[in-house]
Amino acid sequence: MTFPSWLSQLCRGLSRPIRRTTQPIWGSLYRSLVQSSQRRNPEFSSFAVRTNTCGELRSSHLGQEVTLCGWIQYRRQNTFLVLRDFHGLVQVVIPQDESAASVRKILCEAPVESVVQVSGTVISRPAGQENPKMPTGEIEIKVKTAELLNACKKLPFEIKDFMKKTEALRLQYRYLDLRSFQMQYNLRLRSQMVMKMREYLCNLHGFVDIETPTLFKRTPGGAKEFLVPSREPGKFYSLPQSPQQFKQLLMVGGLDRYFQVARCYRDEGSRPDRQPEFTQIDIEMSFVDQTGIQSLIEGLLQYSWPNDKDPVVVPFPTVTFTEALATYGTDKPDTRFGMKIIDISDVFRNTEIGFLQDALSKPHGTVKAICIPEGAKYLKRKDIESIRKFAADHFNQEILPVFLNANRNWNSPVASFIMESQRLELMRLMDTQEEDVVLLTAGEHNKACSLLGKLRLECADLLETRGMVLRDPTLFSFLWVVDFPLFLPKEENPRELESAHHPFTAPHPSDIHLLYTEPKKARSQHYDLVLNGNEIGGGSIRIHNAELQRYILATLLKEDVKMLSHLLQALDYGAPPHGGIALGLDRLICLVTGSPSIRDVIAFPKSFRGHDLMSNAPDSIPSEELKPYHIRVSWPTDSKAERAH
Ligand code: ASP
């Protein structure tokens, strides 16, 4: 397996920006993609005026007459041109003889990034002039005719992956950014994976690809939806946040294995790893249980996984929501490394340290810790200070750093109150070495775990920036998180409940009775798929009993059931038991390609603030055009500037 060096550089996870220092070698893109595809090479030049692609030519083509179309990558001393298409680079010899003056003029005068068509013969490069770094490096093209298809004006940036440009500029000129090697790779890999997913679902498992409406109506609960005005006064469509209701209705309709590459919309404001419109691989099937859906997804990922990456190993490990929180402080743990949270309450039952004593005297008080491997070597004093400040500012919690090497309790006067026996017990429980640092906190279970979960990730990043190899950049660590609570307290009013997933999720079979007594304690049949610490999918077994669905919506969630009467009615007409899942395609491809942002795997993404920087959407509409919708803009008082715009 060859793994292009520029790509392995990118495979360092989502959280850290990457440095593109080396110029990628055109051709490795093509190799990776061909390796990723299990079938024979596609006909890249069918129906086109070209006979071959630029990156395709080798010594085996010597003597062939070819026609190539591509962009001028660069020109060397009016002697050579390097022509580029998605497939790679090829060297074209600019003819020097008088009889070819017109060809020479075209090739010498066309600015870089102009698009040209050349015809000529594939010849071998003179001995000693081969370029082993270039897949086409043994040959060159002796040109007979050339045509300037379209000239390129002065560019806002160079089309070279190693040239640094701001993301705003890249988004403004997205069509140019797409010419980059990296974007070509990302979008082509995405297309290949989706193709294989379709094959797996439709051809191997009998799923049916069905489109569902994007103009729908508002649904209760869940994410905020975008509204679309209609010509009926005061009536709006809503863009669905997912095809959830439709896919369940398809099950009622007997289309018992549905899937869709579905566009979804959520008006959730700016978030670094979200887009207002995004794509899900949306799946639903009848007569299935949780393990059935899990096996389906494991098979789907295994089948569609690029061949140039380490194969996906199934089944994926599973943890319960409660275990995930207790061990990693989050419901989407990054399981590529250890540093697990350990409960060390028993070590400190007789402590003299005030804040530990305090915490343990409370009914649900705990003492928890994580161990930073070789922390004494890699962490600086100021790191420990900022960790403590973070804990105080964001969690109102104290952090006690314990250096196992007893002389090094920097900035932690209380640490001297840790008795030798406690230190030894700590080392045993946490399986620590001399140079490790233990970060210890005390308090209520969930709060202590969430804090340590955050610090675990922060410290992992820190150790890695200091040179420790903690997470294997080629590793894809999948994990199922199951047994979520069915409900969570509402953020704005913790005495009310909201669905942890969505209101159609079935309760755990052993917890149904709790719905009528202690609904907060009921677990659900909701499962999430996590990859390297990112949630890449989620789904559930659904409620197919109308009465139970009505009870949950009306009595427990206090939702207006009238808005869902169509669904409730459908459940009453012989709805089969069913369940499903949706995979976040953008995030999945982002992780597979090692891209720093999901915007790098979407052809035309929105900016962080939800704008299209290329076309300037969203844009204003003249009030005349709003009239048919019975809408008038109520301008905020301070937005004169916007109005003038
Ligand atoms: N519709 C759900 C979502 O978008 C996924 C599912 O439950 O199938 O998260």
XYZ file of C-alpha atoms and ligand atoms in Angstrom:
654
model
C 0.000 0.000 0.000
C 1.389 3.395 -0.878
C 0.129 6.174 1.295
C 0.906 9.594 -0.150
C 2.953 11.561 2.337
C 0.792 14.646 1.976
C -2.204 12.529 2.834
C -0.714 10.939 5.898
C 0.096 14.444 7.080
C -3.576 15.221 6.820
C -4.639 12.150 8.736
C -3.894 13.702 12.084
C -7.485 14.165 13.079
C -10.019 16.897 12.825
C -9.069 19.033 15.725
C -5.639 20.104 14.626
C -4.974 22.265 11.613
C -2.560 20.737 9.170
C 0.453 22.205 7.502
C 0.755 21.717 3.803
C 4.446 22.077 3.315
C 5.240 19.694 0.517
C 3.931 19.920 -2.985
C 1.728 16.921 -3.586
C 2.733 14.664 -6.389
C 0.044 14.506 -9.013
C -0.606 10.932 -9.825
C -0.702 9.637 -6.296
C -4.254 10.989 -6.249
C -5.128 8.783 -9.137
C -3.348 5.773 -7.642
C -5.174 6.137 -4.339
C -8.473 6.478 -6.105
C -7.889 3.501 -8.339
C -6.833 1.494 -5.299
C -10.028 2.630 -3.637
C -12.164 1.404 -6.460
C -12.611 -2.326 -6.684
C -13.607 -2.359 -10.292
C -11.650 -1.758 -13.492
C -10.564 1.729 -14.439
C -13.372 3.870 -15.746
C -13.204 5.221 -19.306
C -12.014 8.691 -18.426
C -11.924 9.921 -22.030
C -15.110 8.491 -23.518
C -17.353 10.963 -25.375
C -14.701 13.697 -25.115
C -12.338 15.270 -27.648
C -9.311 14.069 -25.699
C -7.887 10.613 -26.322
C -6.218 10.313 -22.921
C -5.931 12.067 -19.609
C -2.764 13.962 -18.755
C -1.858 11.716 -15.846
C -2.419 8.474 -17.673
C 0.477 8.354 -20.115
C 3.418 5.980 -19.545
C 6.213 4.345 -21.549
C 3.640 1.823 -22.733
C 2.048 4.641 -24.758
C 5.264 5.495 -26.638
C 4.636 6.343 -30.266
C 0.902 6.884 -29.808
C -0.788 9.928 -31.269
C -2.742 11.564 -28.463
C -4.975 14.566 -27.863
C -4.928 16.043 -24.378
C -6.918 18.831 -22.763
C -5.788 20.490 -19.585
C -4.702 23.541 -17.678
C -1.208 24.997 -17.928
C 0.408 24.252 -14.599
C 3.721 25.949 -15.440
C 6.093 26.693 -18.272
C 9.852 26.310 -18.228
C 11.970 28.672 -20.349
C 9.546 28.499 -23.256
C 10.779 24.951 -23.803
C 8.379 22.855 -21.765
C 4.835 23.155 -20.588
C 3.387 21.068 -17.836
C -0.262 20.331 -18.478
C -2.632 19.278 -15.717
C -5.984 17.607 -15.391
C -7.559 15.803 -12.426
C -5.522 12.741 -13.247
C -2.072 14.232 -13.100
C 0.634 16.190 -14.880
C 2.343 15.632 -18.189
C 5.250 17.403 -19.837
C 4.684 18.909 -23.280
C 7.667 19.922 -25.416
C 7.173 23.317 -27.032
C 8.368 22.964 -30.641
C 11.274 25.242 -31.512
C 11.373 24.908 -35.322
C 10.152 27.711 -37.573
C 7.423 25.597 -39.174
C 5.708 25.298 -35.791
C 5.783 29.022 -35.026
C 2.008 29.279 -34.516
C 1.939 26.340 -32.094
C 4.901 27.824 -30.227
C 3.166 31.197 -30.000
C 0.037 29.655 -28.459
C 1.952 27.578 -25.953
C 4.412 30.324 -25.014
C 1.884 33.129 -24.698
C -1.024 31.442 -22.936
C -0.962 32.461 -19.271
C -0.698 29.844 -16.553
C -4.079 28.163 -15.800
C -5.293 28.768 -19.347
C -7.017 25.707 -20.726
C -5.484 24.252 -23.886
C -5.848 21.302 -26.211
C -2.709 19.731 -27.668
C -2.223 16.874 -30.094
C 1.043 15.087 -30.674
C 3.121 11.973 -30.147
C 4.159 10.304 -26.899
C 7.970 10.155 -26.925
C 10.477 9.092 -24.291
C 12.389 11.761 -22.451
C 16.075 12.040 -23.314
C 18.248 9.809 -21.129
C 18.957 11.437 -17.787
C 15.957 13.763 -18.007
C 13.379 11.358 -16.582
C 11.561 12.539 -13.473
C 10.993 9.597 -11.122
C 8.784 11.741 -8.896
C 6.275 12.179 -11.686
C 4.173 9.139 -12.666
C 4.420 10.354 -16.290
C 8.090 11.210 -15.773
C 9.488 8.828 -18.385
C 7.633 10.375 -21.312
C 6.762 13.723 -22.843
C 4.519 14.943 -25.660
C 5.940 16.115 -28.959
C 3.263 18.575 -30.025
C 1.928 18.926 -33.545
C -1.110 21.128 -32.993
C -2.270 23.267 -30.131
C -5.396 25.272 -29.455
C -6.008 27.796 -26.751
C -9.479 26.802 -25.520
C -9.721 29.649 -23.050
C -7.182 32.048 -21.584
C -6.874 32.643 -17.873
C -6.751 36.138 -16.401
C -4.585 37.009 -13.408
C -5.642 34.640 -10.634
C -6.555 35.653 -7.087
C -4.268 32.832 -5.891
C -2.013 30.205 -7.376
C -3.505 26.766 -7.962
C -0.868 24.980 -5.924
C -1.807 23.058 -2.816
C 1.212 24.271 -0.890
C 0.340 27.953 -1.434
C -1.305 29.234 1.729
C -4.577 31.089 1.222
C -7.269 32.122 3.613
C -10.396 30.034 3.725
C -12.499 33.098 2.882
C -10.559 33.534 -0.360
C -10.857 29.847 -1.155
C -14.623 29.996 -0.641
C -14.980 33.187 -2.654
C -13.272 31.540 -5.634
C -14.443 28.018 -4.879
C -14.399 27.007 -8.564
C -10.649 27.705 -8.575
C -10.078 26.088 -5.214
C -11.735 22.959 -6.597
C -8.887 22.675 -9.114
C -6.539 21.895 -6.240
C -5.225 18.437 -5.865
C -6.644 18.064 -2.383
C -10.202 19.100 -3.260
C -10.162 16.837 -6.315
C -9.113 13.949 -4.126
C -11.695 14.660 -1.431
C -14.663 14.978 -3.784
C -13.702 11.997 -5.904
C -13.173 9.807 -2.853
C -16.545 10.924 -1.534
C -18.207 9.982 -4.800
C -16.549 6.559 -4.751
C -17.586 5.793 -1.204
C -21.183 6.817 -1.883
C -21.190 4.635 -4.987
C -20.067 1.632 -2.979
C -22.646 2.364 -0.301
C -25.366 2.341 -2.948
C -24.034 -0.941 -4.294
C -23.985 -2.506 -0.849
C -27.426 -1.311 0.128
C -29.325 -1.770 -3.152
C -27.533 -4.607 -4.901
C -26.411 -6.716 -1.969
C -29.205 -6.075 0.522
C -32.287 -5.066 -1.429
C -32.653 -1.485 -0.172
C -34.672 0.965 -2.252
C -33.344 4.480 -2.935
C -36.310 6.824 -2.391
C -36.377 10.611 -2.496
C -38.476 12.377 0.104
C -39.716 15.985 0.004
C -37.572 18.916 1.039
C -40.600 21.179 1.301
C -42.328 19.921 4.413
C -44.018 21.297 7.477
C -42.686 22.237 10.870
C -42.187 19.406 13.285
C -42.130 19.641 17.035
C -38.909 19.309 19.031
C -35.407 18.819 17.664
C -33.252 21.269 15.797
C -34.441 24.594 14.428
C -35.751 24.400 10.905
C -35.433 26.823 8.005
C -38.758 28.268 6.885
C -39.829 28.726 3.277
C -42.644 31.218 2.647
C -45.588 30.163 0.533
C -48.081 32.276 -1.436
C -50.799 31.477 1.085
C -50.854 34.274 3.647
C -49.086 33.300 6.851
C -48.316 29.756 5.684
C -44.799 28.383 5.561
C -43.075 25.235 4.515
C -40.182 24.014 6.532
C -36.999 22.369 5.267
C -36.747 19.014 7.055
C -33.902 18.502 9.498
C -33.946 14.873 8.363
C -36.388 12.624 6.483
C -37.324 10.979 9.800
C -41.104 11.028 9.440
C -41.062 10.102 5.767
C -38.802 7.133 6.293
C -41.055 5.818 9.027
C -44.093 6.366 6.803
C -42.347 4.394 4.045
C -42.158 1.473 6.474
C -45.903 1.757 7.036
C -46.182 1.769 3.232
C -44.381 -1.573 2.985
C -41.154 -0.203 1.416
C -39.376 -2.137 4.081
C -35.748 -1.261 3.281
C -35.270 2.403 2.452
C -32.189 4.499 1.979
C -31.424 7.923 0.628
C -28.422 10.173 0.229
C -30.489 12.839 1.897
C -29.925 16.571 2.074
C -30.904 17.880 5.513
C -31.221 21.411 6.864
C -30.738 22.798 10.360
C -30.836 26.443 11.270
C -28.517 26.114 14.222
C -26.222 29.097 13.785
C -22.466 28.845 13.478
C -20.695 25.748 14.718
C -17.242 24.755 13.563
C -18.079 21.242 12.390
C -21.625 21.878 11.141
C -23.199 23.227 7.986
C -26.749 24.580 7.664
C -27.258 22.073 4.850
C -25.592 18.711 5.053
C -25.880 15.180 3.757
C -26.877 12.020 5.530
C -26.885 8.425 4.422
C -30.383 7.884 5.732
C -31.549 4.333 6.359
C -34.690 2.665 7.695
C -35.786 -0.954 7.744
C -38.639 -3.035 9.084
C -38.544 -6.153 11.243
C -35.127 -5.402 12.672
C -33.587 -4.902 16.088
C -30.673 -2.809 17.302
C -28.043 -5.458 16.567
C -29.443 -5.851 13.035
C -28.940 -2.138 12.296
C -25.476 -2.213 13.862
C -24.380 -5.172 11.717
C -25.804 -3.509 8.601
C -23.740 -0.362 9.233
C -20.582 -2.298 10.058
C -20.955 -4.168 6.762
C -21.709 -0.952 4.883
C -18.583 0.783 6.158
C -16.428 -2.260 5.591
C -17.674 -2.562 2.002
C -17.349 1.114 1.104
C -14.046 1.761 2.915
C -11.223 2.930 0.607
C -8.819 0.111 -0.174
C -5.759 2.239 0.475
C -6.639 2.515 4.158
C -6.358 -0.128 6.835
C -9.436 -2.332 6.569
C -12.350 -1.740 8.919
C -12.457 -4.399 11.621
C -15.925 -5.533 12.694
C -17.837 -5.843 14.954
C -17.190 -2.434 16.462
C -16.828 -2.315 20.236
C -19.843 -1.106 22.213
C -20.078 0.932 25.410
C -23.139 2.110 27.227
C -23.820 5.812 27.568
C -23.198 5.526 31.331
C -19.840 3.784 30.839
C -18.787 6.295 28.194
C -19.490 9.185 30.524
C -17.766 7.562 33.496
C -14.686 6.481 31.540
C -14.222 9.260 28.992
C -16.412 12.082 30.290
C -18.313 12.278 26.989
C -20.813 10.321 24.907
C -18.441 10.430 21.929
C -15.150 9.107 23.252
C -11.948 9.152 21.267
C -10.821 5.581 21.885
C -7.537 5.860 20.012
C -5.762 6.375 23.312
C -6.133 5.541 27.005
C -5.956 8.189 29.736
C -9.271 6.890 31.063
C -11.041 8.484 34.006
C -10.587 6.453 37.198
C -12.651 6.772 40.354
C -10.173 7.120 43.227
C -12.636 8.142 45.944
C -11.543 5.245 48.167
C -7.906 6.388 48.209
C -8.902 9.677 49.807
C -11.503 8.658 52.377
C -9.158 9.902 55.182
C -7.625 12.846 53.385
C -6.650 16.129 54.986
C -7.017 18.011 51.755
C -9.962 20.340 52.202
C -11.625 20.269 48.802
C -11.407 16.459 48.616
C -12.841 16.138 52.124
C -15.654 18.516 51.209
C -16.555 16.629 48.064
C -16.509 13.226 49.723
C -18.715 14.371 52.586
C -21.529 15.081 50.096
C -23.986 12.296 49.134
C -22.824 11.911 45.499
C -19.292 13.203 46.002
C -16.437 11.489 44.193
C -12.729 11.919 43.550
C -11.669 11.171 39.977
C -8.428 11.337 38.076
C -6.722 10.872 34.747
C -3.098 9.993 34.211
C -1.066 12.009 31.699
C 1.645 9.688 30.424
C 5.090 11.287 30.753
C 3.335 14.488 31.781
C 6.287 15.538 33.918
C 8.426 15.482 30.815
C 6.033 17.048 28.298
C 3.869 19.456 30.289
C 5.174 22.826 31.371
C 4.337 24.670 34.514
C 2.216 27.120 32.563
C 0.232 24.232 31.048
C -0.743 23.059 34.509
C -1.691 26.611 35.416
C -3.927 26.981 32.379
C -5.513 23.566 33.036
C -6.387 24.691 36.571
C -7.729 27.990 35.287
C -9.864 26.242 32.686
C -11.323 23.967 35.390
C -12.087 26.914 37.633
C -13.532 29.152 34.889
C -15.642 26.613 33.037
C -16.527 24.014 35.655
C -15.993 25.802 38.937
C -13.828 22.817 39.871
C -10.378 22.461 41.397
C -7.679 20.392 39.764
C -4.873 18.945 41.798
C -1.851 17.883 39.751
C 0.070 15.045 41.355
C 3.594 14.481 40.105
C 4.522 10.955 40.914
C 8.108 11.912 41.177
C 7.696 13.395 44.691
C 10.009 16.392 44.251
C 8.060 17.987 41.480
C 4.750 19.118 42.922
C 4.891 22.491 41.178
C 2.383 25.063 42.106
C 0.403 22.631 44.185
C 1.016 23.223 47.877
C -1.755 20.842 48.939
C -0.056 18.012 47.165
C 2.328 17.629 50.080
C -0.679 16.482 52.119
C -0.908 13.360 50.011
C 0.476 10.587 52.154
C 2.998 8.136 50.820
C 0.486 5.280 51.140
C -2.048 7.285 49.115
C 0.543 8.019 46.469
C 1.357 4.314 46.196
C -2.309 3.323 46.034
C -2.858 5.944 43.356
C 0.024 4.543 41.323
C -1.439 1.056 41.633
C -4.988 2.024 40.700
C -3.960 4.198 37.803
C -1.115 2.006 36.663
C 1.283 4.938 36.484
C 5.003 5.325 35.828
C 7.528 7.685 37.392
C 7.268 10.502 34.837
C 3.443 10.509 34.669
C 1.265 13.243 36.089
C -2.106 12.544 37.663
C -4.779 15.230 37.370
C -7.222 14.858 40.171
C -10.572 16.521 40.781
C -13.429 16.069 43.214
C -17.147 16.672 43.030
C -20.384 15.346 41.678
C -19.893 12.370 39.318
C -21.104 13.872 36.018
C -19.411 17.200 36.515
C -16.076 15.676 37.520
C -16.221 13.282 34.563
C -17.124 15.997 32.028
C -14.235 18.143 33.203
C -11.727 15.298 33.085
C -13.111 14.275 29.691
C -12.304 17.745 28.340
C -8.854 17.757 29.980
C -8.134 14.318 28.587
C -8.553 15.660 25.045
C -6.738 18.926 25.773
C -3.775 17.093 27.254
C -3.674 14.621 24.365
C -3.422 17.568 21.944
C -0.760 19.187 24.112
C 1.347 16.030 24.348
C 1.131 15.626 20.595
C 2.165 19.202 19.854
C 5.164 18.536 22.116
C 6.142 15.529 20.039
C 4.580 12.497 21.705
C 2.858 10.055 19.338
C -0.329 9.282 21.205
C -2.856 8.663 18.433
C -1.900 6.612 15.410
C -2.757 8.877 12.456
C -3.779 5.900 10.334
C -6.097 4.445 12.951
C -9.878 4.587 12.597
C -11.397 3.731 15.932
C -15.131 3.035 15.662
C -17.338 2.678 18.707
C -21.050 2.113 19.324
C -22.551 4.017 22.222
C -25.822 2.454 23.373
C -28.417 2.586 26.141
C -28.814 6.345 26.103
C -31.431 7.808 28.395
C -34.733 8.273 26.543
C -35.135 11.797 27.928
C -32.921 14.582 29.162
C -33.938 17.605 31.222
C -34.663 20.573 28.936
C -31.838 23.091 28.965
C -34.106 26.082 29.366
C -36.343 24.404 31.971
C -34.719 21.377 33.627
C -38.004 20.280 35.168
C -39.378 19.490 31.714
C -38.173 16.650 29.514
C -36.904 16.539 25.963
C -35.943 13.553 23.841
C -32.290 12.622 23.978
C -32.498 11.522 20.301
C -35.935 12.299 18.864
C -39.481 11.646 20.057
C -39.948 8.583 17.842
C -37.266 6.573 19.651
C -38.511 3.445 21.415
C -37.794 2.897 25.083
C -35.505 0.082 26.156
C -37.736 -3.018 26.477
C -36.801 -3.488 30.141
C -37.589 0.143 31.012
C -41.082 0.583 29.556
C -42.676 0.527 33.023
C -40.479 3.495 34.021
C -42.279 5.692 31.496
C -45.240 5.725 33.827
C -43.310 6.080 37.078
C -39.830 7.612 36.614
C -39.493 8.537 32.939
C -36.155 10.272 33.582
C -34.650 6.889 34.394
C -35.877 5.128 31.249
C -33.197 4.054 28.797
C -33.852 4.025 25.065
C -33.072 1.909 22.026
C -30.954 4.718 20.628
C -27.441 4.044 19.358
C -24.731 6.397 18.177
C -21.730 5.557 16.040
C -18.532 7.318 17.042
C -15.309 7.508 15.025
C -12.127 8.885 16.591
C -14.132 10.983 19.042
C -16.673 12.283 16.505
C -20.310 11.285 16.312
C -20.730 10.089 12.736
C -24.139 8.478 13.013
C -27.130 7.929 15.194
C -30.403 6.117 15.081
C -32.906 4.113 17.013
C -35.545 1.456 17.030
C -38.810 3.390 16.693
C -42.085 3.366 18.517
C -44.598 1.613 16.248
C -47.472 1.670 18.687
C -49.626 4.787 18.246
C -50.808 4.806 21.827
C -47.298 4.742 23.278
C -46.182 7.383 20.774
C -49.106 9.612 21.732
C -48.381 9.169 25.451
C -44.722 10.139 25.015
C -45.506 13.140 22.815
C -48.455 14.526 24.718
C -47.941 13.512 28.332
C -44.178 13.342 28.740
C -42.892 15.812 26.144
C -45.910 18.143 26.239
C -45.884 18.479 22.460
C -48.859 19.435 20.328
C -49.830 16.034 18.894
C -52.022 17.637 16.237
C -48.863 18.532 14.317
C -48.026 14.846 14.082
C -51.532 13.476 13.584
C -50.572 12.065 10.159
C -47.825 9.953 11.727
C -49.908 8.844 14.693
C -52.705 7.841 12.360
C -50.300 5.879 10.171
C -49.002 3.946 13.188
C -52.566 2.813 13.815
C -52.869 1.176 10.397
C -50.635 -1.848 10.897
C -47.262 -0.130 11.130
C -44.520 -2.771 11.225
C -41.817 -2.715 13.921
C -38.941 -0.723 12.437
C -35.715 1.105 13.127
C -33.010 3.018 11.349
C -30.008 5.235 11.437
C -28.413 8.166 9.623
C -24.700 8.535 8.944
C -23.349 12.064 8.636
C -21.665 11.783 5.250
C -19.737 15.058 5.414
C -18.182 14.251 8.755
C -17.402 10.681 7.748
C -15.596 11.759 4.570
C -13.839 14.500 6.496
C -12.381 11.889 8.843
C -11.544 9.428 6.087
C -9.664 12.079 4.112
C -8.101 13.575 7.257
C -9.413 17.013 6.308
C -9.289 19.798 8.871
C -12.899 20.882 8.242
C -16.097 19.421 6.781
C -16.040 22.356 4.365
C -13.111 20.601 2.686
C -15.278 17.686 1.601
C -18.251 19.710 0.343
C -18.040 21.215 -3.127
C -19.821 24.460 -2.290
C -19.989 24.840 1.484
C -21.272 27.752 3.511
C -18.911 29.821 5.603
C -18.757 29.516 9.364
C -21.545 32.123 9.518
C -23.705 30.268 7.041
C -22.930 32.472 4.039
C -22.039 31.476 0.503
C -19.037 33.720 -0.013
C -18.982 33.097 -3.745
C -22.517 34.218 -4.601
C -23.297 36.184 -1.439
C -26.246 34.129 -0.277
C -28.364 34.809 1.691
C -29.198 37.981 -0.187
C -31.846 40.673 0.070
C -35.026 40.554 -1.988
C -36.759 43.721 -3.226
C -39.914 44.333 -1.210
C -41.953 44.078 -4.424
C -40.912 40.463 -4.758
C -41.883 39.723 -1.187
C -45.454 40.854 -1.759
C -46.751 37.573 -3.249
C -45.623 35.923 -0.022
C -47.386 38.472 2.162
C -44.101 39.202 3.887
C -42.557 42.502 4.923
C -39.106 42.820 6.452
C -39.055 44.367 9.866
C -35.594 45.938 9.838
C -33.679 46.038 13.080
C -32.987 49.681 13.953
C -29.220 49.342 13.635
C -29.180 47.695 10.226
C -29.319 50.711 7.922
C -26.101 49.616 6.328
C -27.480 46.180 5.557
C -30.588 47.720 4.055
C -28.600 49.963 1.790
C -26.754 46.899 0.628
N -33.225 11.144 11.827
C -32.196 10.900 12.786
C -31.168 12.036 12.733
O -31.112 12.781 11.783
C -31.488 9.615 12.570
C -32.342 8.438 12.832
O -32.876 8.307 13.919
O -32.440 7.584 11.906
O -30.366 12.164 13.641
